[in-house]
């Protein structure tokens, strides 16, 4: 069996300032070795440990989709040692990546169903992966209606603005972007995600909801989803407990008897209802 | 078989030709397991080591790999320790802890090559406990002062000689060339008496504990139980079954190493998120985690309690927080409700 602690070498090919406040950068990485690229088979929802050699590693959700071969994307908020260093790295730097780690969104179960994807702030990363995957011509036919509700404090803090603009134009995705307070030049909705979800009122009929965002957003959106008729088995969430090993050994990320790194990070609301609230 | 105490040094010296030998030695006021380079350094008249022999297989700090960054890539060198080892004189409880750690470091999907390589290359020569300490409670956990689970050989001290119980082929190989006599009737009888005499003073009632823990997460009992705890983690650092670690880089220029160090769930930073949110913000949640992990979560995941009753957490706690009393309190509690 392979040594799960050894990172695969990758080159940072793009360090892109994603948000107006410059606190989120999106990093595009390319594999140095072709065989590594082949072995790195991932699905939306999985994460990876990214190494900055000499500084350390940190886990990030994979923001790219397996339908975009040749590279991996991560969108990273600057919060501490590794992330701050990452933000300053010049393109061309050699990084390391371990993964893919964790489980993925249940894309097989999603087949034939409508999907309501709800995101807030910079937790939109693996949701981008999921949406990109579903919108791919090879997959779009497998899924029903796709509704995306995405909120940020102001327009400048939305991630992936170019893509949002493209999705806006498509007829096979219903994209609703919202910001917290009115801003000049913004023609979209205004209001918090829970309220907007209530207004949009996506049907729970034959549908799954996938929700990622700050804890308050999740807390207040949950009752809305329940009211709309989404059962706990059909609400999918992704947790972000602090991690080191990513493989269930360092003992850091558990919620009750589940390890977020290995049993998650994707859980249904029903599964989380069975676990203590330590996330 | 019978080994004269006078032969021990020669035996260990002989083994040292093919193995690294680790044995208890006295350091300052306490004992610990260290590699010895002469058989007479092994000190087998000890009660138990301060830090468990776990650190032979899972060192408190170890290099995972070293790296050198180059313009167009990075050179990685794995640091896997393949040397053959023997741990001599470990207590049965500590041998059992390895069986528990095996489950952690070897899952269906991932194998930890650092621990597992050392584990596969290490032979365990146990030493029965003629005089268990007042803090020992191994029998409550299915072990015992002369339990053989996980061992390759067990030495039973009968005064001037050891009765050597051969438990595995790997153990037998260590005795090759020694031509030891079989244990005679008198030695067997003495061994039997020694074993009978090694009674434990404490028993912990674990019956029904798991079903209690299943519903006790939100119970106010935790507010009381953790109160004394300082969060120093002496308990977890000296526990033979604790396995939490941190991973850090140490580098100079374009070269460096990735290192893992023991870490502990009793520390606030252990679970602190980058956002500042902490799922276990106070000592209460952290103490609860330690107890729940050992006596509930580990049972859920591996069908075994992650405690071998070695008593180290009791001896080493600066405020005398005694896990036996904690368990008794939980056992005696009336569970009010498991809702927030
Ligand atoms: C599955 C998963 C997916 C994730 N996906 C993403 C993602 O897509 N994008 C993203 O941006 N993030 C993501 N995260 C979060 C990300 O992993 C963390 O933000 C990152 O690990 C922080 O690393 P760091 O080295 O920069 O921070 P650290 O330096 O480790 O700091 C983290 C926090 O701890 C505090 N801290 C550290 N050391 C000390 C100390 N000695 N004393 C006091 N406080 C201290 C810091 O102030 C900071 O608040 C994800 C996490 C998980 C588990
Ligand atoms: S919890 Fe305490 S008694 Fe149990 S194995 Fe760990 S240190 Fe020993
Ligand atoms: S040794 Fe005692 S005081 Fe220190 S963390 Fe453990 S229980 Fe708390
Ligand atoms: S990150 Fe190490 S156990 Fe989950």
PDB file of N, CA and C in Angstrom, chain A residues 51-81:
ATOM      1  N   UNK A  51       0.524  20.976   0.508  1.00  0.00           N
ATOM      2  CA  UNK A  51       1.786  21.271   1.202  1.00  0.00           C
ATOM      3  C   UNK A  51       2.456  22.491   0.618  1.00  0.00           C
ATOM      4  N   UNK A  52       2.864  23.376   1.505  1.00  0.00           N
ATOM      5  CA  UNK A  52       3.842  24.383   1.117  1.00  0.00           C
ATOM      6  C   UNK A  52       5.125  23.914   1.787  1.00  0.00           C
ATOM      7  N   UNK A  53       6.067  23.425   1.014  1.00  0.00           N
ATOM      8  CA  UNK A  53       7.246  22.807   1.619  1.00  0.00           C
ATOM      9  C   UNK A  53       7.993  23.822   2.486  1.00  0.00           C
ATOM     10  N   UNK A  54       8.291  23.391   3.701  1.00  0.00           N
ATOM     11  CA  UNK A  54       8.981  24.262   4.639  1.00  0.00           C
ATOM     12  C   UNK A  54       8.020  24.988   5.560  1.00  0.00           C
ATOM     13  N   UNK A  55       6.741  24.996   5.216  1.00  0.00           N
ATOM     14  CA  UNK A  55       5.764  25.723   6.029  1.00  0.00           C
ATOM     15  C   UNK A  55       4.736  24.778   6.642  1.00  0.00           C
ATOM     16  N   UNK A  56       4.255  23.836   5.850  1.00  0.00           N
ATOM     17  CA  UNK A  56       3.302  22.870   6.382  1.00  0.00           C
ATOM     18  C   UNK A  56       2.214  22.536   5.386  1.00  0.00           C
ATOM     19  N   UNK A  57       1.226  21.786   5.852  1.00  0.00           N
ATOM     20  CA  UNK A  57       0.112  21.468   4.961  1.00  0.00           C
ATOM     21  C   UNK A  57      -1.214  21.832   5.604  1.00  0.00           C
ATOM     22  N   UNK A  58      -2.223  22.009   4.753  1.00  0.00           N
ATOM     23  CA  UNK A  58      -3.559  22.317   5.240  1.00  0.00           C
ATOM     24  C   UNK A  58      -4.573  21.715   4.275  1.00  0.00           C
ATOM     25  N   UNK A  59      -5.737  21.311   4.820  1.00  0.00           N
ATOM     26  CA  UNK A  59      -6.759  20.685   3.972  1.00  0.00           C
ATOM     27  C   UNK A  59      -7.651  21.720   3.284  1.00  0.00           C
ATOM     28  N   UNK A  60      -7.935  21.500   2.022  1.00  0.00           N
ATOM     29  CA  UNK A  60      -8.861  22.371   1.282  1.00  0.00           C
ATOM     30  C   UNK A  60      -9.764  21.520   0.417  1.00  0.00           C
ATOM     31  N   UNK A  61     -11.021  21.936   0.332  1.00  0.00           N
ATOM     32  CA  UNK A  61     -11.946  21.279  -0.575  1.00  0.00           C
ATOM     33  C   UNK A  61     -11.461  21.485  -2.013  1.00  0.00           C
ATOM     34  N   UNK A  62     -11.651  20.475  -2.860  1.00  0.00           N
ATOM     35  CA  UNK A  62     -11.216  20.612  -4.245  1.00  0.00           C
ATOM     36  C   UNK A  62     -12.299  21.376  -5.001  1.00  0.00           C
ATOM     37  N   UNK A  63     -11.912  22.549  -5.525  1.00  0.00           N
ATOM     38  CA  UNK A  63     -12.898  23.420  -6.170  1.00  0.00           C
ATOM     39  C   UNK A  63     -13.068  23.097  -7.650  1.00  0.00           C
ATOM     40  N   UNK A  64     -12.085  22.420  -8.214  1.00  0.00           N
ATOM     41  CA  UNK A  64     -12.217  22.029  -9.620  1.00  0.00           C
ATOM     42  C   UNK A  64     -13.071  20.775  -9.699  1.00  0.00           C
ATOM     43  N   UNK A  65     -13.447  20.419 -10.923  1.00  0.00           N
ATOM     44  CA  UNK A  65     -14.273  19.232 -11.118  1.00  0.00           C
ATOM     45  C   UNK A  65     -13.467  18.209 -11.916  1.00  0.00           C
ATOM     46  N   UNK A  66     -13.735  16.927 -11.676  1.00  0.00           N
ATOM     47  CA  UNK A  66     -13.027  15.905 -12.464  1.00  0.00           C
ATOM     48  C   UNK A  66     -13.270  16.056 -13.973  1.00  0.00           C
ATOM     49  N   UNK A  67     -14.288  16.836 -14.335  1.00  0.00           N
ATOM     50  CA  UNK A  67     -14.542  17.072 -15.760  1.00  0.00           C
ATOM     51  C   UNK A  67     -13.610  18.148 -16.327  1.00  0.00           C
ATOM     52  N   UNK A  68     -12.733  18.666 -15.490  1.00  0.00           N
ATOM     53  CA  UNK A  68     -11.757  19.659 -15.952  1.00  0.00           C
ATOM     54  C   UNK A  68     -10.367  19.063 -15.782  1.00  0.00           C
ATOM     55  N   UNK A  69      -9.949  18.190 -16.654  1.00  0.00           N
ATOM     56  CA  UNK A  69      -8.702  17.460 -16.427  1.00  0.00           C
ATOM     57  C   UNK A  69      -7.473  18.371 -16.529  1.00  0.00           C
ATOM     58  N   UNK A  70      -6.378  17.871 -15.976  1.00  0.00           N
ATOM     59  CA  UNK A  70      -5.108  18.569 -16.154  1.00  0.00           C
ATOM     60  C   UNK A  70      -4.714  19.441 -14.977  1.00  0.00           C
ATOM     61  N   UNK A  71      -5.674  19.808 -14.156  1.00  0.00           N
ATOM     62  CA  UNK A  71      -5.288  20.668 -13.035  1.00  0.00           C
ATOM     63  C   UNK A  71      -6.245  20.482 -11.856  1.00  0.00           C
ATOM     64  N   UNK A  72      -5.840  21.014 -10.713  1.00  0.00           N
ATOM     65  CA  UNK A  72      -6.724  21.098  -9.543  1.00  0.00           C
ATOM     66  C   UNK A  72      -6.834  22.561  -9.156  1.00  0.00           C
ATOM     67  N   UNK A  73      -8.003  22.904  -8.612  1.00  0.00           N
ATOM     68  CA  UNK A  73      -8.204  24.278  -8.142  1.00  0.00           C
ATOM     69  C   UNK A  73      -8.585  24.259  -6.673  1.00  0.00           C
ATOM     70  N   UNK A  74      -8.041  25.234  -5.942  1.00  0.00           N
ATOM     71  CA  UNK A  74      -8.417  25.420  -4.541  1.00  0.00           C
ATOM     72  C   UNK A  74      -8.657  26.906  -4.319  1.00  0.00           C
ATOM     73  N   UNK A  75      -9.711  27.229  -3.595  1.00  0.00           N
ATOM     74  CA  UNK A  75      -9.933  28.626  -3.223  1.00  0.00           C
ATOM     75  C   UNK A  75      -9.706  28.741  -1.735  1.00  0.00           C
ATOM     76  N   UNK A  76      -8.781  29.599  -1.366  1.00  0.00           N
ATOM     77  CA  UNK A  76      -8.253  29.568  -0.007  1.00  0.00           C
ATOM     78  C   UNK A  76      -8.375  30.920   0.677  1.00  0.00           C
ATOM     79  N   UNK A  77      -8.947  30.905   1.871  1.00  0.00           N
ATOM     80  CA  UNK A  77      -9.027  32.122   2.693  1.00  0.00           C
ATOM     81  C   UNK A  77      -7.748  32.236   3.520  1.00  0.00           C
ATOM     82  N   UNK A  78      -7.283  33.462   3.648  1.00  0.00           N
ATOM     83  CA  UNK A  78      -6.057  33.704   4.411  1.00  0.00           C
ATOM     84  C   UNK A  78      -6.409  33.780   5.884  1.00  0.00           C
ATOM     85  N   UNK A  79      -6.026  32.755   6.661  1.00  0.00           N
ATOM     86  CA  UNK A  79      -6.352  32.762   8.091  1.00  0.00           C
ATOM     87  C   UNK A  79      -5.159  32.476   9.000  1.00  0.00           C
ATOM     88  N   UNK A  80      -4.157  31.801   8.492  1.00  0.00           N
ATOM     89  CA  UNK A  80      -3.072  31.384   9.387  1.00  0.00           C
ATOM     90  C   UNK A  80      -1.772  31.214   8.631  1.00  0.00           C
ATOM     91  N   UNK A  81      -0.943  30.351   9.156  1.00  0.00           N
ATOM     92  CA  UNK A  81       0.434  30.246   8.667  1.00  0.00           C
ATOM     93  C   UNK A  81       0.506  29.750   7.212  1.00  0.00           C
TER      94      UNK A  81
END
